[in-house]
């Protein structure tokens, strides 16, 4: 039965959080994919991605398994198209040049305005228009478009929303109106998937807005954290949500982990801004989910996110990539523990949609993400070895046939 016609419509909504968020989501997906029987992350009815979550959502909708995404984002050396994090931190030289070229004209206009009536004009106010020359982003995220265009050109994948077998929605914010736009929806499905991801991931200040059809778009998280309503409006009745960023509770961490309580102010501006940003999006997400409980009473929405006392997830820079294997393993382990802890709550909800939690898998103390990926890599290597062996045998047979044909004069030697 096709996803569109089955009784239980299922979907996933993935929030943002930079490379760190994508790493957490991949680890969580790996845990869920092996523990949830009847929930296939490549056979869902709808996928919603915001910011970094748009990378993962687009991969799943394109048929890339969580294990494939792990190889691409975490264990890049084994991927067909490896993700290179340095492409996210290339200076936006083009944007710098465009803004610098504006300076002479803006300076001339400012001087002219001031000199018209210097006694009545505030000197600094006359030069306010020079702020237009400030770059709109530090880094160039055009590499995202290039990387994903190459990825989606692989056999069996597509860069076209309309060619997908499943509904994919990637949310960005229209800068001029402040309204969210779900690329992949009617009227916005002609935009290449790679370009939509670039727009959804354009965090203001870090990346310049992305131009699409004469409009400028920035990060989709400006309006909502998950945009789960997009999937619910599509009829999803079981919605798995993953939110990688939560505010840190220093008091809880000190009590639960028996650590000395940290004062976040001691971390300086980056830590203060990180806590502020996380607190805003977390509060907004909680408000949205409470609203969905009322508007979509027949839907089951299950959220997975880090614990608020998780110092590793908070104090690791969201653009950090060095600790990706450790953090993805942590997300994998934490999700397994949460499934066991919440079993009595989650099992009835999932059962309503034909999904069950495999307790035997969760109870296995020897399971780890590293071991699972090692087994997958071994099977792939063995399969490739068998394929190479069969190819070698076929070439040997072909060589023998050609040799006999040459001996009989059928072909030239």
C-alpha positions as semicolon CSV with decimal commas, in nm:
position;residue;x (nm);y (nm);z (nm)
1;X;0,000;0,000;0,000
2;X;0,138;0,342;-0,092
3;X;0,203;0,592;0,191
4;X;-0,069;0,823;0,057
5;X;-0,340;0,554;0,082
6;X;-0,259;0,381;0,410
7;X;-0,466;0,432;0,722
8;X;-0,193;0,555;0,953
9;X;-0,028;0,865;0,810
10;X;0,316;0,926;0,957
11;X;0,563;1,211;0,935
12;X;0,878;1,355;1,085
13;X;0,967;1,717;1,167
14;X;1,330;1,814;1,222
15;X;1,442;2,144;1,375
16;X;1,771;2,326;1,321
17;X;2,086;2,375;1,522
18;X;2,380;2,404;1,284
19;X;2,613;2,107;1,222
20;X;2,575;2,011;1,589
21;X;2,198;1,986;1,542
22;X;2,237;1,766;1,236
23;X;2,480;1,541;1,426
24;X;2,233;1,504;1,714
25;X;1,946;1,429;1,476
26;X;2,141;1,159;1,294
27;X;2,230;0,987;1,623
28;X;1,867;1,004;1,735
29;X;1,740;0,871;1,401
30;X;1,983;0,578;1,421
31;X;1,844;0,481;1,762
32;X;1,481;0,521;1,656
33;X;1,525;0,336;1,327
34;X;1,640;0,018;1,501
35;X;1,401;0,039;1,799
36;X;1,071;0,132;1,630
37;X;0,914;-0,159;1,443
38;X;0,672;-0,041;1,175
39;X;0,815;0,309;1,142
40;X;1,036;0,329;0,833
41;X;1,206;0,668;0,807
42;X;1,224;0,634;0,428
43;X;0,856;0,545;0,382
44;X;0,675;0,826;0,562
45;X;0,396;1,043;0,426
46;X;0,561;1,379;0,493
47;X;0,896;1,526;0,591
48;X;0,941;1,875;0,735
49;X;1,284;2,030;0,778
50;X;1,395;2,366;0,918
51;X;1,748;2,503;0,893
52;X;1,997;2,220;0,959
53;X;1,702;1,982;0,986
54;X;1,626;2,049;0,621
55;X;1,947;1,863;0,525
56;X;1,832;1,551;0,708
57;X;1,466;1,573;0,603
58;X;1,560;1,605;0,235
59;X;1,793;1,307;0,262
60;X;1,527;1,087;0,422
61;X;1,264;1,190;0,167
62;X;1,511;1,104;-0,109
63;X;1,545;0,751;0,027
64;X;1,876;0,796;0,211
65;X;1,872;0,579;0,522
66;X;1,980;0,711;0,864
67;X;2,292;0,492;0,826
68;X;2,373;0,658;0,493
69;X;2,329;1,000;0,653
70;X;2,562;0,890;0,932
71;X;2,829;0,801;0,678
72;X;2,780;1,132;0,499
73;X;2,775;1,365;0,802
74;X;2,963;1,174;1,073
75;X;3,192;0,920;0,906
76;X;3,260;1,124;0,593
77;X;3,554;0,914;0,472
78;X;3,318;0,628;0,384
79;X;3,057;0,838;0,201
80;X;3,009;0,859;-0,175
81;X;2,962;1,236;-0,145
82;X;3,125;1,333;0,186
83;X;3,004;1,637;0,376
84;X;3,284;1,890;0,421
85;X;3,204;2,127;0,711
86;X;3,460;2,385;0,603
87;X;3,228;2,482;0,317
88;X;3,002;2,643;0,580
89;X;3,275;2,877;0,699
90;X;3,405;3,027;0,375
91;X;3,403;3,409;0,396
92;X;3,135;3,580;0,188
93;X;3,385;3,770;-0,025
94;X;3,125;3,844;-0,292
95;X;2,896;4,003;-0,034
96;X;3,188;4,199;0,112
97;X;3,279;4,332;-0,233
98;X;2,921;4,432;-0,318
99;X;2,880;4,622;0,007
100;X;3,223;4,786;-0,019
101;X;3,133;4,911;-0,367
102;X;2,839;5,097;-0,213
103;X;3,055;5,299;0,028
104;X;3,165;5,585;-0,204
105;X;2,809;5,660;-0,316
106;X;2,665;5,635;0,033
107;X;2,943;5,853;0,174
108;X;2,883;6,118;-0,093
109;X;2,508;6,125;-0,024
110;X;2,570;6,148;0,354
111;X;2,813;6,439;0,315
112;X;2,579;6,621;0,082
113;X;2,290;6,585;0,325
114;X;2,498;6,711;0,615
115;X;2,645;7,009;0,426
116;X;2,302;7,131;0,320
117;X;2,230;7,241;0,676
118;X;2,522;7,152;0,906
119;X;2,389;7,356;1,196
120;X;2,058;7,173;1,204
121;X;2,184;6,826;1,121
122;X;2,321;6,573;1,368
123;X;2,656;6,467;1,225
124;X;2,623;6,098;1,309
125;X;2,258;6,081;1,204
126;X;2,350;6,218;0,863
127;X;2,573;5,918;0,806
128;X;2,324;5,652;0,914
129;X;2,282;5,538;0,554
130;X;2,639;5,401;0,566
131;X;2,496;5,108;0,762
132;X;2,369;4,977;0,427
133;X;2,729;4,891;0,345
134;X;2,755;4,642;0,633
135;X;2,760;4,286;0,489
136;X;2,443;4,087;0,552
137;X;2,641;3,775;0,637
138;X;2,990;3,670;0,739
139;X;3,004;3,342;0,552
140;X;2,905;3,220;0,207
141;X;2,665;2,925;0,214
142;X;2,655;2,877;-0,163
143;X;2,863;2,564;-0,101
144;X;2,550;2,405;0,046
145;X;2,375;2,438;-0,289
146;X;2,677;2,299;-0,477
147;X;2,723;2,004;-0,239
148;X;2,356;1,904;-0,240
149;X;2,321;1,947;-0,615
150;X;2,602;1,691;-0,654
151;X;2,444;1,462;-0,394
152;X;2,097;1,470;-0,546
153;X;2,236;1,399;-0,893
154;X;2,338;1,048;-0,781
155;X;2,135;0,762;-0,936
156;X;1,796;0,722;-0,768
157;X;1,799;1,067;-0,609
158;X;1,638;1,391;-0,724
159;X;1,675;1,764;-0,671
160;X;1,312;1,820;-0,772
161;X;1,033;1,822;-0,511
162;X;0,786;1,711;-0,778
163;X;0,975;1,392;-0,855
164;X;0,984;1,268;-0,496
165;X;0,756;0,981;-0,401
166;X;0,693;1,146;-0,065
167;X;0,599;1,499;0,041
168;X;0,892;1,712;0,150
169;X;0,859;2,059;0,301
170;X;1,159;2,280;0,373
171;X;1,071;2,599;0,558
172;X;1,241;2,937;0,514
173;X;1,134;3,290;0,609
174;X;1,054;3,560;0,353
175;X;1,272;3,848;0,473
176;X;1,051;4,129;0,339
177;X;0,725;4,002;0,488
178;X;0,845;3,790;0,780
179;X;0,618;3,505;0,672
180;X;0,726;3,140;0,659
181;X;0,731;2,967;0,322
182;X;0,724;2,588;0,292
183;X;0,919;2,500;-0,021
184;X;0,773;2,183;-0,165
185;X;0,416;2,306;-0,118
186;X;0,198;2,413;-0,410
187;X;0,347;2,715;-0,585
188;X;0,688;2,655;-0,427
189;X;0,767;2,305;-0,550
190;X;0,951;2,423;-0,864
191;X;1,246;2,546;-0,656
192;X;1,539;2,300;-0,652
193;X;1,561;2,114;-0,321
194;X;1,925;2,217;-0,276
195;X;1,837;2,584;-0,318
196;X;1,550;2,555;-0,069
197;X;1,786;2,403;0,188
198;X;2,032;2,686;0,136
199;X;1,752;2,936;0,203
200;X;1,619;2,750;0,509
201;X;1,972;2,739;0,652
202;X;2,058;3,111;0,596
203;X;2,090;3,221;0,959
204;X;2,087;3,604;0,963
205;X;2,423;3,754;1,047
206;X;2,611;3,439;0,956
207;X;2,486;3,391;0,600
208;X;2,344;3,638;0,348
209;X;1,977;3,601;0,252
210;X;1,913;3,371;-0,044
211;X;1,733;3,507;-0,350
212;X;1,458;3,288;-0,501
213;X;1,215;3,418;-0,763
214;X;1,282;3,780;-0,672
215;X;1,230;3,725;-0,299
216;X;1,495;3,705;-0,028
217;X;1,481;3,425;0,227
218;X;1,650;3,356;0,560
219;X;1,646;3,078;0,821
220;X;1,308;2,914;0,874
221;X;1,355;2,908;1,252
222;X;1,284;3,283;1,271
223;X;0,911;3,212;1,293
224;X;0,884;2,864;1,445
225;X;1,120;2,601;1,574
226;X;0,973;2,288;1,414
227;X;0,691;2,400;1,183
228;X;0,522;2,073;1,282
229;X;0,187;2,216;1,171
230;X;0,297;2,175;0,808
231;X;0,294;1,795;0,852
232;X;-0,022;1,797;1,063
233;X;-0,207;1,992;0,795
234;X;-0,099;1,724;0,549
235;X;-0,292;1,474;0,759
236;X;-0,010;1,324;0,966
237;X;-0,147;1,138;1,265
238;X;0,183;1,015;1,405
239;X;0,450;1,282;1,404
240;X;0,803;1,227;1,534
241;X;0,976;1,557;1,617
242;X;1,345;1,609;1,692
243;X;1,469;1,935;1,842
244;X;1,846;1,945;1,908
245;X;1,865;2,279;2,092
246;X;1,733;2,331;2,445
247;X;1,834;2,589;2,708
248;X;2,082;2,467;2,966
249;X;1,974;2,432;3,329
250;X;2,293;2,479;3,531
251;X;2,120;2,411;3,862
252;X;1,975;2,082;3,734
253;X;2,313;1,979;3,593
254;X;2,483;2,047;3,925
255;X;2,222;1,846;4,114
256;X;2,183;1,552;3,872
257;X;2,547;1,518;3,768
258;X;2,697;1,619;4,104
259;X;2,899;1,892;3,938
260;X;2,992;2,238;4,055
261;X;2,721;2,476;3,939
262;X;2,832;2,694;3,650
263;X;2,748;3,060;3,611
264;X;2,671;3,106;3,242
265;X;2,768;3,472;3,257
266;X;3,126;3,356;3,312
267;X;3,125;3,217;2,958
268;X;3,099;3,565;2,808
269;X;2,885;3,689;2,523
270;X;2,881;3,366;2,313
271;X;2,737;3,162;2,603
272;X;2,486;3,433;2,697
273;X;2,367;3,458;2,336
274;X;2,349;3,079;2,303
275;X;2,132;3,050;2,614
276;X;1,911;3,339;2,501
277;X;1,861;3,194;2,153
278;X;1,786;2,846;2,287
279;X;1,546;2,977;2,549
280;X;1,349;3,174;2,288
281;X;1,311;2,889;2,041
282;X;1,241;2,636;2,318
283;X;0,965;2,849;2,470
284;X;0,815;2,908;2,126
285;X;0,823;2,535;2,049
286;X;0,649;2,443;2,376
287;X;0,376;2,697;2,301
288;X;0,330;2,554;1,953
289;X;0,311;2,193;2,071
290;X;0,053;2,284;2,337
291;X;-0,153;2,450;2,065
292;X;-0,128;2,144;1,841
293;X;-0,257;1,923;2,123
294;X;-0,581;2,122;2,105
295;X;-0,608;2,169;1,728
296;X;-0,504;1,815;1,632
297;X;-0,650;1,598;1,908
298;X;-0,648;1,289;1,687
299;X;-0,273;1,318;1,621
300;X;0,007;1,180;1,835
301;X;0,311;1,408;1,849
302;X;0,626;1,263;2,005
303;X;0,923;1,488;2,073
304;X;1,285;1,386;2,122
305;X;1,544;1,636;2,242
306;X;1,853;1,656;2,467
307;X;1,815;1,678;2,844
308;X;1,841;2,030;2,980
309;X;2,130;1,926;3,203
310;X;2,335;1,803;2,905
311;X;2,646;2,020;2,931
312;X;2,811;1,858;2,628
313;X;2,527;1,958;2,396
314;X;2,517;2,311;2,533
315;X;2,882;2,402;2,562
316;X;2,984;2,249;2,228
317;X;2,976;2,517;1,961
318;X;2,685;2,451;1,720
319;X;2,934;2,475;1,433
320;X;3,172;2,227;1,591
321;X;3,241;1,918;1,384
322;X;3,543;1,773;1,561
323;X;3,345;1,575;1,820
324;X;3,080;1,449;1,580
325;X;3,124;1,075;1,652
326;X;3,114;1,124;2,028
327;X;2,808;1,352;2,017
328;X;2,615;1,131;1,775
329;X;2,692;0,831;1,999
330;X;2,564;1,032;2,293
331;X;2,240;1,116;2,110
332;X;2,200;0,749;2,013
333;X;2,250;0,630;2,371
334;X;2,029;0,900;2,521
335;X;1,743;0,822;2,281
336;X;1,759;0,450;2,364
337;X;1,743;0,533;2,735
338;X;1,451;0,767;2,678
339;X;1,254;0,503;2,485
340;X;1,291;0,262;2,776
341;X;1,210;0,529;3,036
342;X;0,902;0,648;2,848
343;X;0,790;0,305;2,732
344;X;0,459;0,303;2,922
345;X;0,375;0,648;2,781
346;X;0,492;0,596;2,423
347;X;0,393;0,234;2,353
348;X;0,013;0,298;2,350
349;X;0,053;0,606;2,129
350;X;0,268;0,422;1,878
351;X;0,047;0,112;1,886
352;X;-0,247;0,319;1,761
353;X;-0,051;0,361;1,437
354;X;0,080;0,008;1,401
355;X;0,422;0,090;1,548
356;X;0,586;-0,091;1,839
357;X;0,898;-0,044;2,048
358;X;1,142;-0,332;2,030
359;X;1,239;-0,373;2,395
360;X;1,481;-0,655;2,316
361;X;1,686;-0,418;2,102
362;X;1,683;-0,153;2,372
363;X;1,772;-0,398;2,647
364;X;2,089;-0,514;2,472
365;X;2,371;-0,354;2,677
366;X;2,631;-0,420;2,409
367;X;2,468;-0,211;2,138
368;X;2,640;0,110;2,038
369;X;2,631;0,333;1,734
370;X;2,998;0,272;1,663
371;X;2,951;-0,107;1,667
372;X;2,641;-0,089;1,451
373;X;2,815;0,123;1,189
374;X;3,118;-0,106;1,198
375;X;2,891;-0,403;1,120
376;X;2,723;-0,211;0,837
377;X;3,063;-0,112;0,696
378;X;3,180;-0,476;0,716
379;X;2,871;-0,599;0,532
380;X;2,917;-0,334;0,263
381;X;3,283;-0,425;0,220
382;X;3,196;-0,794;0,199
383;X;2,921;-0,727;-0,055
384;X;3,159;-0,515;-0,261
385;X;3,419;-0,792;-0,236
386;X;3,172;-1,052;-0,360
387;X;3,069;-0,820;-0,643
388;X;3,432;-0,768;-0,741
389;X;3,492;-1,146;-0,727
390;X;3,191;-1,215;-0,952
391;X;3,306;-0,945;-1,193
392;X;3,655;-1,097;-1,202
393;X;3,508;-1,442;-1,272
394;X;3,290;-1,298;-1,551
395;X;3,590;-1,126;-1,709
396;X;3,790;-1,450;-1,691
397;X;3,505;-1,636;-1,863
398;X;3,482;-1,367;-2,129
399;X;3,857;-1,388;-2,184
400;X;3,837;-1,762;-2,235
401;X;3,554;-1,722;-2,488
402;X;3,747;-1,460;-2,685
403;X;4,057;-1,679;-2,680
404;X;3,864;-1,976;-2,826
405;X;3,704;-1,750;-3,090
406;X;4,052;-1,623;-3,189
407;X;4,183;-1,979;-3,214
408;X;3,895;-2,070;-3,449
409;X;3,947;-1,758;-3,658
410;X;3,616;-1,591;-3,572
411;X;3,788;-1,277;-3,449
412;X;4,127;-1,120;-3,523
413;X;4,403;-1,199;-3,279
